[in-house]
Amino acid sequence: MNRMIDGYCRALEVLMAVLLALMVVLVFGNVLMRYAFNSGITVSEELSRWLFVWMTFLGAVVAIKEHAHLGTDMLVSRLGRTGKKVCMVSGQLLMLYATWLLLSGSLAQARINWDVEAPVTGASVAIFYGAGVFFAASAGLLLSRELWRIVSGQVSDRELVMVQESEDLAQVEELHLDQSMTFKKHCSRTPSEASPMPVFIFLGSLLAAMALGVPIAYSLLLSGVALMWHLDLFDAQILAQNVINGADSFPLLAVPFFMLAGEIMNVGGLSRRIVNLALTLVGHRRGGLGFVAIVAACLLAALSGSAVADTAALASLLLPMMVKAGHDKARAGGLIASGGIIAPVIPPSIGFVIFGVAANVSISKLFLAGIVPGLLMGLSIAVAWWWVAKKEDIQPPAKASMADRVKALRESTWALVLPVIVIVGLKFGVFTPTEAAVVAAVYALFVATVVYRELHWKQLHEVFISAAKTTAVIMFLVAAAMVSAWLITVADIPAKMISLLEPFMGNQTLLLIAIMVLVMAVGTAMDTTPTILIMTPVLMPVVRAAGIDPVYFGVLFIINNAIGLITPPVGTVLNVVAGVGKMRMDEVTRGVLPFMTAQFIVMFLMVFFPWLVTGPAKWFAN
């Protein structure tokens, strides 16, 4: 049975890689046709979106088998074997219930839309909803088998956790308020405006499910179901419509394309050449290897937009060098971790893509607005490192010769051109953020295979699979968040938040301080993607009601979420450094404190002096 399931999931991985490759061909081909032949691929957008939906739900099946869905095991991991088994059985039963609802809703929608043709391709819309049917049927079988293994005592202690703590993991489309007659019928009902009960039900069910170790995506589905029961809106079709339509967004295609670009850069030698360039430029100064890490982090941030990928690359390349030179291992690891979180702020940023769709804010404006704040984050940890390093008596590496610097610059030029293509293309409207992402992926592929010749065609298959699997985990979370996002709106929870924050509404600075402190607290226990997806629908109406610039708020919000990646106890990026450097979590936490403090100071300076964000943003935009 195990061999059969492994083969099935491996086949799904191959199919996901093929779908991702087809998406690249369709979107990049459309850009190429537009500028080369003043034409285009008519079905490109619609077909690529449908392929994206199927890739997401295929990958979600694989993630269930591998326990790769994002979640938190803070409570479950502290329990004994019996406690873990009770939590896992309870969680599996809840997940099976949500999966059954998704199956029945998807089947109903497939039947309803069997004769409905897609606007461009003319294909049956039932194929679109078939992704939900396939996922729910496959997931139901895997969850049932896992439940049997737990009950029959076949599961080891290590397997008694359903989730993984991980980042990077996007955006949520505008709410689909016209999905069907059934949908409209339920929407017409008006929930009670006065009762705070919907807030407690939403948060209580969400936190309870997460405490049991249920993946955050499923926890969002279950909290949505709880709200539907409370608001007397229960219908499995609402669940299915929101989940499947949640992954159906052309802007969201930027996520797999940027993921693919990051994977290619790390495997294809682009990241290593960037680090080598930084080493020849500033490696000879006092504390030079630390400054190398900071410069390389800023450069890599402009290439991938992934904090985990950048941190892993920096830690594997620079941490051994810094320890060998005599730097405190924990402090060096803390510096690399704080440098890695610049990636979600400097474009191309996956975090901005997620927030942009979730908040209905221009992703291009967010990209341009994040450049200077990201560099200020780098400057802040450079100052902190200078203060720390001056107390160390360590001989820096020898100064690189001019010939070595020129050679390093020449070798890294191809990599350095990539962020220029993305930013210039966005600023002058050459392409959309999604098209910029696919251009970045194709360019990185060309450089890694043709110019540097370090990425071989045999490796390419695994690179596509890795990017597709990571994307699927993110996107299933995004899709699940659509259910809660719609119900949050129907339950009028944003209005209740505005009422709750009424004392701060007259002062934008006080309101932002309150929100930033709230996000800081959430960031200690929750990862970036779920934080964005859960809090954005609640906070954005408050921000707009207070007259705060959404782009400015988006930059602060993503910076805060990025710093959350190095705040314990979750601290995903800290876990990456600890894993690569073979250190204890408490050691890395001690090492990161001065740099995390410096970045929080910069964030609050931006709260008190908004022009630090808005000024450069307007300059870049104009």
Coordinates of C-alpha atoms in Angstrom, one line a residue:
M1 CA 0.0 0.0 0.0
N2 CA 2.8 2.4 0.9
R3 CA 4.5 1.7 -2.4
M4 CA 1.3 2.4 -4.3
I5 CA 0.7 5.7 -2.5
D6 CA 4.3 6.8 -3.1
G7 CA 3.9 6.0 -6.8
Y8 CA 0.6 7.9 -7.0
C9 CA 2.1 11.0 -5.3
R10 CA 5.2 10.8 -7.5
A11 CA 3.0 10.8 -10.5
L12 CA 1.1 13.8 -9.2
E13 CA 4.5 15.6 -8.7
V14 CA 5.4 14.9 -12.3
L15 CA 2.1 16.2 -13.5
M16 CA 2.5 19.3 -11.4
A17 CA 5.9 20.0 -13.0
V18 CA 4.3 19.6 -16.4
L19 CA 1.5 22.0 -15.5
L20 CA 4.0 24.6 -14.2
A21 CA 6.1 24.3 -17.4
L22 CA 2.9 24.8 -19.5
M23 CA 2.0 27.9 -17.5
V24 CA 5.5 29.3 -18.1
V25 CA 5.2 28.7 -21.9
L26 CA 1.7 30.2 -22.0
V27 CA 2.4 33.4 -20.1
F28 CA 5.9 34.0 -21.4
G29 CA 4.8 33.1 -24.9
N30 CA 2.0 35.7 -24.6
V31 CA 4.6 38.4 -23.6
L32 CA 6.9 37.4 -26.4
M33 CA 4.1 37.4 -29.0
R34 CA 2.9 40.8 -27.8
Y35 CA 6.2 42.6 -28.3
A36 CA 7.7 40.6 -31.1
F37 CA 4.6 40.1 -33.3
N38 CA 2.0 42.6 -31.9
S39 CA -0.2 39.6 -31.3
G40 CA -0.9 37.2 -28.4
I41 CA -2.1 33.8 -27.3
T42 CA -5.8 34.3 -26.8
V43 CA -6.3 31.4 -24.4
S44 CA -3.2 32.2 -22.4
E45 CA -4.7 33.8 -19.3
E46 CA -7.8 31.6 -18.9
L47 CA -5.9 28.4 -19.6
S48 CA -3.0 29.2 -17.4
R49 CA -5.4 30.1 -14.5
W50 CA -7.1 26.7 -14.9
L51 CA -3.8 24.9 -15.0
F52 CA -2.8 26.8 -11.9
V53 CA -5.9 25.7 -10.0
W54 CA -5.3 22.1 -10.9
M55 CA -1.6 22.4 -9.9
T56 CA -2.6 23.8 -6.5
F57 CA -5.0 21.0 -5.7
L58 CA -2.7 18.3 -7.0
G59 CA 0.0 19.7 -4.8
A60 CA -2.3 19.9 -1.8
V61 CA -2.9 16.1 -2.1
V62 CA 0.9 15.5 -2.0
A63 CA 1.3 17.9 0.9
I64 CA -1.2 15.9 2.9
K65 CA 0.7 12.7 2.3
E66 CA 4.0 14.4 3.3
H67 CA 2.5 16.4 6.2
A68 CA 3.8 19.5 4.5
H69 CA 0.8 21.8 5.0
L70 CA 1.7 24.8 7.1
G71 CA 0.6 24.9 10.8
T72 CA 1.9 25.2 14.3
D73 CA 2.7 22.3 16.7
M74 CA 3.5 24.5 19.7
L75 CA 0.9 22.7 21.9
V76 CA 0.9 19.2 20.3
S77 CA 4.7 18.8 20.4
R78 CA 4.7 19.3 24.2
L79 CA 2.2 16.5 24.9
G80 CA 2.9 12.9 25.6
R81 CA 2.2 10.1 23.1
T82 CA -1.4 9.7 24.3
G83 CA -2.1 13.4 24.1
K84 CA -0.6 13.6 20.6
K85 CA -2.8 10.6 19.5
V86 CA -5.9 12.2 20.9
C87 CA -5.2 15.5 19.1
M88 CA -4.3 13.9 15.9
V89 CA -7.4 11.7 15.8
S90 CA -9.6 14.7 16.6
G91 CA -7.8 16.7 13.9
Q92 CA -8.1 14.0 11.3
L93 CA -11.8 13.7 11.9
L94 CA -12.3 17.4 11.6
M95 CA -10.2 17.4 8.4
L96 CA -12.3 14.5 7.0
Y97 CA -15.5 16.5 7.7
A98 CA -14.2 19.5 5.9
T99 CA -13.0 17.3 3.0
W100 CA -16.4 15.7 2.7
L101 CA -18.1 19.1 2.5
L102 CA -15.6 20.2 -0.2
L103 CA -16.3 17.0 -2.1
S104 CA -20.1 17.4 -2.0
G105 CA -19.9 21.1 -2.8
S106 CA -17.5 20.5 -5.7
L107 CA -19.6 17.7 -7.1
A108 CA -22.7 19.9 -7.0
Q109 CA -20.9 22.7 -8.8
A110 CA -19.5 20.4 -11.4
R111 CA -23.0 19.1 -12.2
I112 CA -24.5 22.6 -12.3
N113 CA -21.7 23.9 -14.6
W114 CA -21.5 20.8 -16.8
D115 CA -23.1 22.6 -19.8
V116 CA -21.5 26.0 -19.0
E117 CA -18.7 27.0 -21.3
A118 CA -15.6 29.0 -20.3
P119 CA -15.6 32.4 -22.0
V120 CA -12.4 32.0 -24.0
T121 CA -11.5 28.3 -24.4
G122 CA -15.1 27.1 -24.6
A123 CA -14.3 24.2 -22.2
S124 CA -16.8 23.0 -19.7
V125 CA -16.6 24.8 -16.4
A126 CA -17.1 21.4 -14.8
I127 CA -13.4 20.7 -15.5
F128 CA -12.5 23.8 -13.4
Y129 CA -14.6 22.5 -10.4
G130 CA -13.2 19.0 -11.1
A131 CA -10.0 20.1 -9.3
G132 CA -12.0 20.3 -6.1
V133 CA -13.5 16.9 -6.6
F134 CA -10.2 15.3 -7.4
F135 CA -8.5 16.8 -4.3
A136 CA -11.3 16.0 -1.9
A137 CA -11.5 12.3 -3.1
S138 CA -7.8 11.8 -2.9
A139 CA -7.4 13.7 0.4
G140 CA -10.3 11.8 1.9
L141 CA -8.6 8.4 1.1
L142 CA -5.2 9.6 2.4
L143 CA -6.8 11.0 5.6
S144 CA -8.9 7.9 6.2
R145 CA -5.8 5.7 5.8
E146 CA -3.8 7.9 8.2
L147 CA -6.7 7.8 10.7
W148 CA -6.6 3.9 10.6
R149 CA -2.9 3.9 11.1
I150 CA -3.2 6.1 14.2
V151 CA -6.0 4.0 15.7
S152 CA -4.3 0.7 15.0
G153 CA -1.0 2.0 16.6
Q154 CA 1.1 2.0 13.4
V155 CA 2.2 5.6 13.7
S156 CA 5.6 6.5 15.2
D157 CA 6.0 9.5 17.6
R158 CA 7.6 11.5 14.9
E159 CA 4.6 11.1 12.6
L160 CA 2.1 12.3 15.3
V161 CA 2.3 15.8 13.9
M162 CA 0.2 16.8 10.9
V163 CA 2.0 20.1 10.0
Q164 CA 5.3 21.7 9.3
E165 CA 6.4 25.1 10.4
S166 CA 7.4 27.0 7.3
E167 CA 7.3 30.4 5.5
D168 CA 6.9 31.8 2.1
L169 CA 4.8 31.0 1.7
A170 CA 0.5 35.0 -1.7
Q171 CA -2.6 36.8 -2.4
V172 CA -6.4 36.6 -2.2
E173 CA -8.5 37.7 -5.0
E174 CA -11.4 40.1 -4.7
L175 CA -14.4 38.4 -3.2
H176 CA -16.6 36.6 -5.7
L177 CA -20.0 37.9 -4.6
D178 CA -21.9 36.7 -7.7
Q179 CA -21.0 33.0 -7.8
S180 CA -24.4 31.4 -8.1
M181 CA -28.1 31.8 -7.3
T182 CA -27.7 29.8 -4.1
F183 CA -24.8 32.0 -3.2
K184 CA -26.8 35.2 -3.7
K185 CA -29.7 33.7 -1.7
H186 CA -27.5 33.2 1.3
C187 CA -25.9 36.6 0.9
S188 CA -29.3 38.3 1.2
R189 CA -29.5 37.3 4.8
T190 CA -28.3 39.9 7.2
P191 CA -26.5 38.8 10.4
S192 CA -26.9 40.6 13.6
E193 CA -24.8 43.8 13.7
A194 CA -24.6 44.1 17.4
S195 CA -23.4 40.8 18.5
P196 CA -19.7 40.2 18.9
M197 CA -20.3 36.5 18.8
P198 CA -19.1 36.0 15.1
V199 CA -15.7 37.4 16.2
F200 CA -15.4 34.9 19.1
I201 CA -16.6 32.0 16.9
F202 CA -14.2 32.8 14.1
L203 CA -11.2 33.2 16.4
G204 CA -12.2 30.4 18.8
S205 CA -12.7 27.8 16.1
L206 CA -9.6 28.9 14.3
L207 CA -7.3 28.7 17.3
A208 CA -8.9 25.5 18.6
A209 CA -8.3 23.7 15.4
M210 CA -4.7 25.0 15.2
A211 CA -4.1 24.0 18.8
L212 CA -5.0 20.4 17.8
G213 CA -2.3 20.5 15.1
V214 CA -4.7 20.9 12.2
P215 CA -3.0 22.6 9.3
I216 CA -3.8 26.3 9.1
A217 CA -5.5 25.9 5.7
Y218 CA -7.9 23.3 7.1
S219 CA -8.3 25.4 10.3
L220 CA -9.5 28.3 8.1
L221 CA -12.0 26.0 6.4
L222 CA -13.3 24.8 9.7
S223 CA -13.6 28.3 11.1
G224 CA -15.5 29.2 8.0
V225 CA -17.8 26.3 8.5
A226 CA -18.4 27.3 12.1
L227 CA -19.3 30.8 11.0
M228 CA -21.6 29.5 8.4
W229 CA -23.5 27.5 11.0
H230 CA -23.7 30.5 13.3
L231 CA -24.9 32.8 10.6
D232 CA -27.4 30.3 9.3
L233 CA -25.6 30.3 5.9
F234 CA -24.5 26.7 5.8
D235 CA -24.1 25.3 2.3
A236 CA -21.3 23.1 1.1
Q237 CA -21.4 24.8 -2.3
I238 CA -20.4 28.1 -0.7
L239 CA -17.3 26.3 0.7
A240 CA -16.4 24.7 -2.6
Q241 CA -17.0 27.9 -4.7
N242 CA -14.8 30.1 -2.4
V243 CA -12.0 27.5 -2.1
I244 CA -11.7 26.8 -5.8
N245 CA -12.2 30.3 -6.9
G246 CA -9.7 31.4 -4.3
A247 CA -6.9 29.9 -6.4
D248 CA -8.3 31.2 -9.7
S249 CA -6.4 34.4 -10.1
F250 CA -4.0 35.5 -12.8
P251 CA -2.0 37.9 -10.5
L252 CA -1.4 34.9 -8.2
L253 CA 0.6 33.2 -10.9
A254 CA 3.4 35.5 -9.9
V255 CA 3.9 33.2 -6.9
P256 CA 5.0 30.0 -8.7
F257 CA 7.0 32.0 -11.2
F258 CA 9.0 33.8 -8.5
M259 CA 9.4 30.5 -6.6
L260 CA 10.7 28.9 -9.8
A261 CA 13.1 31.8 -10.4
G262 CA 14.4 31.4 -6.8
E263 CA 14.9 27.7 -7.1
I264 CA 16.8 28.1 -10.4
M265 CA 19.0 30.9 -9.0
N266 CA 20.1 28.7 -6.0
V267 CA 20.8 25.6 -8.1
G268 CA 22.1 27.4 -11.1
G269 CA 24.9 29.4 -9.4
L270 CA 23.4 32.9 -9.5
S271 CA 23.2 33.1 -5.7
R272 CA 26.8 31.9 -5.2
R273 CA 28.1 34.5 -7.6
I274 CA 26.3 37.3 -5.8
V275 CA 27.8 36.2 -2.5
N276 CA 31.3 36.1 -4.1
L277 CA 30.8 39.7 -5.4
A278 CA 29.9 41.0 -2.0
L279 CA 33.0 39.2 -0.5
T280 CA 35.4 40.9 -2.9
L281 CA 33.8 44.3 -2.3
V282 CA 33.6 44.5 1.5
G283 CA 35.1 41.3 2.9
H284 CA 38.4 43.0 3.9
R285 CA 36.8 45.5 6.3
R286 CA 36.6 45.0 10.1
G287 CA 33.7 42.6 10.5
G288 CA 33.9 42.3 6.8
L289 CA 32.2 38.9 6.5
G290 CA 29.2 40.3 8.3
F291 CA 29.0 43.1 5.9
V292 CA 29.3 40.6 3.1
A293 CA 26.3 38.8 4.4
I294 CA 24.3 42.0 4.6
V295 CA 25.2 43.2 1.1
A296 CA 24.6 39.7 -0.3
A297 CA 21.2 39.5 1.5
C298 CA 20.1 42.8 -0.2
L299 CA 21.2 41.6 -3.6
L300 CA 19.6 38.2 -3.2
A301 CA 16.4 39.8 -2.0
A302 CA 16.2 41.6 -5.3
L303 CA 16.4 38.2 -7.1
S304 CA 14.1 35.8 -5.3
G305 CA 11.7 37.5 -2.8
S306 CA 11.9 34.4 -0.6
A307 CA 13.3 34.8 3.0
V308 CA 13.7 31.0 3.5
A309 CA 15.6 30.5 0.2
D310 CA 17.9 33.5 0.7
T311 CA 18.6 32.5 4.3
A312 CA 19.4 28.9 3.4
A313 CA 21.8 30.1 0.7
L314 CA 23.5 32.6 2.9
A315 CA 23.8 30.3 5.9
S316 CA 25.3 27.4 3.8
L317 CA 27.8 29.7 2.1
L318 CA 28.8 32.3 4.7
L319 CA 28.1 30.8 8.2
P320 CA 31.1 28.3 8.0
M321 CA 33.4 31.1 6.8
M322 CA 32.3 33.4 9.6
V323 CA 32.8 30.7 12.3
K324 CA 36.2 29.8 10.9
A325 CA 37.2 33.4 11.0
G326 CA 36.5 33.5 14.7
H327 CA 33.0 35.2 14.9
D328 CA 30.6 34.0 17.5
K329 CA 28.5 31.3 15.8
A330 CA 25.2 32.4 17.3
R331 CA 25.8 36.1 16.5
A332 CA 26.8 35.2 12.9
G333 CA 23.7 33.0 12.6
G334 CA 21.5 35.8 14.0
L335 CA 22.9 38.3 11.5
I336 CA 22.3 36.0 8.5
A337 CA 18.7 35.4 9.7
S338 CA 18.0 39.1 10.0
G339 CA 19.5 39.6 6.5
G340 CA 17.4 36.9 5.0
I341 CA 14.1 38.6 6.1
I342 CA 14.9 41.6 3.8
A343 CA 13.7 39.4 0.9
P344 CA 10.0 39.9 1.6
V345 CA 10.4 43.7 1.4
I346 CA 12.7 44.4 -1.5
P347 CA 11.0 43.5 -4.8
P348 CA 10.2 41.0 -6.2
S349 CA 8.4 40.2 -3.0
I350 CA 6.1 37.2 -2.6
G351 CA 4.7 38.9 0.5
F352 CA 3.7 42.0 -1.5
V353 CA 2.0 39.8 -4.1
I354 CA -0.1 38.1 -1.3
F355 CA -1.0 41.4 0.4
G356 CA -1.7 43.1 -2.9
V357 CA -4.4 40.7 -3.9
A358 CA -5.8 40.3 -0.4
A359 CA -6.1 44.0 0.1
N360 CA -6.9 45.0 -3.5
V361 CA -3.8 47.2 -3.7
S362 CA -1.5 47.7 -6.7
I363 CA 1.3 45.2 -6.5
S364 CA 3.5 47.4 -8.8
K365 CA 3.2 50.3 -6.3
L366 CA 4.0 48.0 -3.4
F367 CA 7.1 46.7 -5.2
L368 CA 8.4 50.2 -5.8
A369 CA 7.5 51.4 -2.3
G370 CA 9.5 48.5 -0.8
I371 CA 12.9 49.3 -2.3
V372 CA 14.0 52.0 0.2
P373 CA 12.5 50.5 3.3
G374 CA 14.2 47.2 2.5
L375 CA 17.6 49.0 2.1
L376 CA 17.0 50.8 5.4
M377 CA 16.4 47.4 7.1
G378 CA 19.8 46.3 5.7
L379 CA 21.4 49.6 6.9
S380 CA 20.0 49.1 10.4
I381 CA 21.6 45.6 10.8
A382 CA 24.8 46.9 9.3
V383 CA 25.0 49.5 12.1
A384 CA 24.1 46.9 14.7
W385 CA 26.8 44.6 13.2
W386 CA 29.4 47.4 13.3
W387 CA 28.6 47.9 17.0
V388 CA 28.9 44.2 17.7
A389 CA 32.0 43.6 15.5
K390 CA 34.1 46.4 17.0
K391 CA 34.2 44.5 20.2
E392 CA 35.7 41.5 18.5
D393 CA 39.4 41.1 17.8
I394 CA 39.2 39.2 14.5
Q395 CA 41.5 39.5 11.6
P396 CA 39.5 40.2 8.4
P397 CA 40.2 38.4 5.1
A398 CA 42.8 39.9 2.8
K399 CA 41.6 42.7 0.5
A400 CA 40.7 41.4 -2.9
S401 CA 42.7 42.8 -5.8
M402 CA 41.1 44.9 -8.4
A403 CA 41.4 42.1 -10.8
D404 CA 39.5 39.8 -8.5
R405 CA 36.7 42.4 -8.0
V406 CA 36.4 42.9 -11.8
K407 CA 36.2 39.2 -12.3
A408 CA 33.5 38.8 -9.6
L409 CA 31.5 41.7 -11.0
R410 CA 31.8 40.2 -14.5
E411 CA 30.7 36.8 -13.4
S412 CA 27.7 38.2 -11.4
T413 CA 26.6 40.7 -14.0
W414 CA 24.1 38.3 -15.6
A415 CA 22.5 37.8 -12.1
L416 CA 22.5 41.5 -11.3
V417 CA 20.6 42.3 -14.5
L418 CA 17.6 40.4 -13.3
P419 CA 16.2 42.8 -10.7
V420 CA 16.8 45.7 -13.1
I421 CA 14.6 43.9 -15.7
V422 CA 11.9 43.4 -13.1
I423 CA 11.9 47.0 -11.7
V424 CA 12.3 48.8 -15.0
G425 CA 9.7 46.7 -16.6
L426 CA 7.2 47.4 -13.8
K427 CA 7.9 51.1 -13.6
F428 CA 7.5 51.7 -17.3
G429 CA 4.5 49.4 -17.7
V430 CA 6.3 46.9 -20.0
F431 CA 4.6 44.0 -18.2
T432 CA 2.5 43.2 -15.2
P433 CA 3.9 41.7 -11.9
T434 CA 2.8 38.2 -13.1
E435 CA 4.6 38.7 -16.4
A436 CA 7.6 40.2 -14.6
A437 CA 7.7 37.0 -12.6
V438 CA 7.7 34.7 -15.6
V439 CA 10.3 36.8 -17.4
A440 CA 12.5 36.5 -14.3
A441 CA 12.0 32.7 -14.3
V442 CA 12.8 32.4 -18.0
Y443 CA 15.8 34.7 -17.7
A444 CA 17.2 32.8 -14.7
L445 CA 16.7 29.5 -16.6
F446 CA 18.6 30.9 -19.6
V447 CA 21.5 32.2 -17.4
A448 CA 21.8 29.0 -15.4
T449 CA 21.7 26.6 -18.3
V450 CA 23.3 28.6 -21.2
V451 CA 25.6 31.2 -19.6
Y452 CA 26.8 29.6 -16.3
R453 CA 26.0 26.0 -17.4
E454 CA 25.5 24.8 -13.8
L455 CA 21.9 23.7 -14.2
H456 CA 21.6 20.6 -16.2
W457 CA 18.5 19.4 -17.9
K458 CA 18.3 16.4 -15.6
Q459 CA 18.1 18.7 -12.6
L460 CA 15.5 20.9 -14.2
H461 CA 12.7 18.4 -13.5
E462 CA 13.3 18.4 -9.7
V463 CA 13.6 22.2 -9.7
F464 CA 10.1 22.5 -11.3
I465 CA 8.7 19.9 -8.9
S466 CA 10.2 21.7 -5.9
A467 CA 8.7 25.1 -7.0
A468 CA 5.3 23.5 -7.8
K469 CA 5.1 21.8 -4.4
T470 CA 6.0 24.9 -2.4
T471 CA 3.6 26.9 -4.4
A472 CA 0.8 24.4 -3.9
V473 CA 1.2 24.6 -0.1
I474 CA 0.9 28.4 -0.2
M475 CA -1.9 28.5 -2.7
F476 CA -4.1 25.9 -0.9
L477 CA -3.8 28.2 2.2
V478 CA -4.8 31.2 0.1
A479 CA -7.7 29.3 -1.4
A480 CA -8.9 28.2 2.1
A481 CA -8.6 31.7 3.3
M482 CA -11.2 32.8 0.7
V483 CA -14.0 31.1 2.7
S484 CA -13.1 33.0 5.9
A485 CA -12.6 36.2 4.0
W486 CA -16.1 36.1 2.5
L487 CA -17.7 35.2 5.8
I488 CA -15.7 37.9 7.7
T489 CA -17.3 40.4 5.3
V490 CA -20.8 38.9 5.6
A491 CA -20.5 38.8 9.4
D492 CA -19.4 42.5 9.4
I493 CA -16.4 41.7 11.5
P494 CA -14.4 44.7 10.0
A495 CA -17.1 47.1 11.2
K496 CA -16.8 45.6 14.7
M497 CA -13.0 46.1 14.5
I498 CA -13.5 49.7 13.5
S499 CA -15.8 50.2 16.5
L500 CA -13.3 48.5 18.8
L501 CA -10.5 50.8 17.6
E502 CA -12.6 53.9 17.6
P503 CA -10.4 55.6 20.3
F504 CA -7.4 55.5 17.9
M505 CA -9.2 56.4 14.7
G506 CA -8.6 60.1 15.1
N507 CA -4.8 59.7 15.3
Q508 CA -3.2 57.7 12.5
T509 CA 0.1 57.3 14.3
L510 CA -1.5 55.9 17.4
L511 CA -3.7 53.6 15.3
L512 CA -0.6 52.3 13.4
I513 CA 1.3 51.7 16.7
A514 CA -1.7 49.7 18.0
I515 CA -1.9 47.6 14.8
M516 CA 1.9 47.1 14.6
V517 CA 2.0 45.9 18.2
L518 CA -0.9 43.5 17.4
V519 CA 0.9 42.1 14.3
M520 CA 4.1 41.8 16.3
A521 CA 2.3 39.6 18.9
V522 CA 0.7 37.5 16.2
G523 CA 4.1 37.2 14.4
T524 CA 5.6 35.4 17.4
A525 CA 3.3 32.5 16.9
M526 CA 2.1 32.5 13.3
D527 CA 3.9 32.4 9.9
T528 CA 3.8 35.2 7.3
T529 CA 1.3 33.9 4.8
P530 CA -1.4 32.9 7.2
T531 CA -1.0 36.2 9.1
I532 CA -1.5 38.2 5.9
L533 CA -4.4 36.1 4.8
I534 CA -6.2 36.2 8.2
M535 CA -5.5 39.8 9.2
T536 CA -5.7 41.7 6.0
P537 CA -9.5 41.3 5.4
V538 CA -10.0 42.5 9.0
L539 CA -7.5 45.4 9.1
M540 CA -7.8 47.0 5.7
P541 CA -11.3 48.4 6.3
V542 CA -9.9 50.0 9.5
V543 CA -6.9 51.4 7.6
R544 CA -9.0 52.8 4.9
A545 CA -11.6 54.3 7.3
A546 CA -8.7 56.1 9.1
G547 CA -7.5 57.6 5.8
I548 CA -4.1 55.8 5.9
D549 CA -2.4 55.2 2.5
P550 CA -2.9 51.5 1.7
V551 CA 0.5 51.2 0.0
Y552 CA 2.2 52.8 3.0
F553 CA 0.4 50.5 5.4
G554 CA 1.2 47.5 3.2
V555 CA 4.9 48.2 3.4
L556 CA 4.7 48.5 7.2
F557 CA 2.6 45.4 7.5
I558 CA 4.9 43.2 5.4
I559 CA 8.0 44.5 7.2
N560 CA 6.4 43.5 10.5
N561 CA 5.5 40.1 9.2
A562 CA 9.0 39.7 7.9
I563 CA 10.5 40.5 11.3
G564 CA 8.1 37.9 12.7
L565 CA 10.1 35.3 10.8
I566 CA 12.9 35.8 13.4
T567 CA 10.8 36.2 16.5
P568 CA 10.6 33.2 18.7
P569 CA 9.0 30.8 19.5
V570 CA 8.1 30.0 15.8
G571 CA 10.7 32.0 14.0
T572 CA 10.8 30.1 10.7
V573 CA 14.0 31.7 9.5
L574 CA 15.6 31.1 12.8
N575 CA 14.8 27.4 12.4
V576 CA 16.5 27.5 8.9
V577 CA 19.7 28.9 10.3
A578 CA 19.6 26.6 13.3
G579 CA 19.2 23.6 10.9
V580 CA 21.9 24.6 8.5
G581 CA 24.3 25.7 11.2
K582 CA 23.5 22.7 13.5
M583 CA 22.7 25.1 16.4
R584 CA 20.1 25.1 19.2
M585 CA 17.2 27.4 18.7
D586 CA 17.9 29.4 21.9
E587 CA 21.5 30.1 20.6
V588 CA 20.2 31.6 17.3
T589 CA 17.6 33.5 19.3
R590 CA 20.3 35.1 21.5
G591 CA 22.3 35.9 18.4
V592 CA 19.5 37.6 16.5
L593 CA 18.3 40.0 19.3
P594 CA 20.5 43.1 18.5
F595 CA 19.6 42.9 14.7
M596 CA 15.9 42.2 15.3
T597 CA 15.8 45.2 17.7
A598 CA 17.5 47.4 15.0
Q599 CA 14.9 46.4 12.4
F600 CA 12.0 47.0 14.8
I601 CA 13.4 50.5 15.5
V602 CA 13.5 51.2 11.7
M603 CA 9.9 50.0 11.4
F604 CA 8.6 52.3 14.1
L605 CA 10.6 55.2 12.6
M606 CA 8.6 54.6 9.5
V607 CA 5.4 54.8 11.6
F608 CA 6.4 58.2 13.1
F609 CA 7.9 59.5 9.8
P610 CA 5.7 58.2 6.9
W611 CA 7.7 60.1 4.3
L612 CA 10.5 57.5 4.7
V613 CA 8.2 55.2 2.8
T614 CA 5.9 57.5 0.9
G615 CA 8.6 59.9 -0.4
P616 CA 10.7 57.3 -2.2
A617 CA 7.6 55.5 -3.4
K618 CA 6.3 58.7 -5.1
W619 CA 9.7 59.3 -6.6
F620 CA 9.9 55.8 -8.1
A621 CA 6.3 56.0 -9.3
N622 CA 6.9 59.3 -11.0

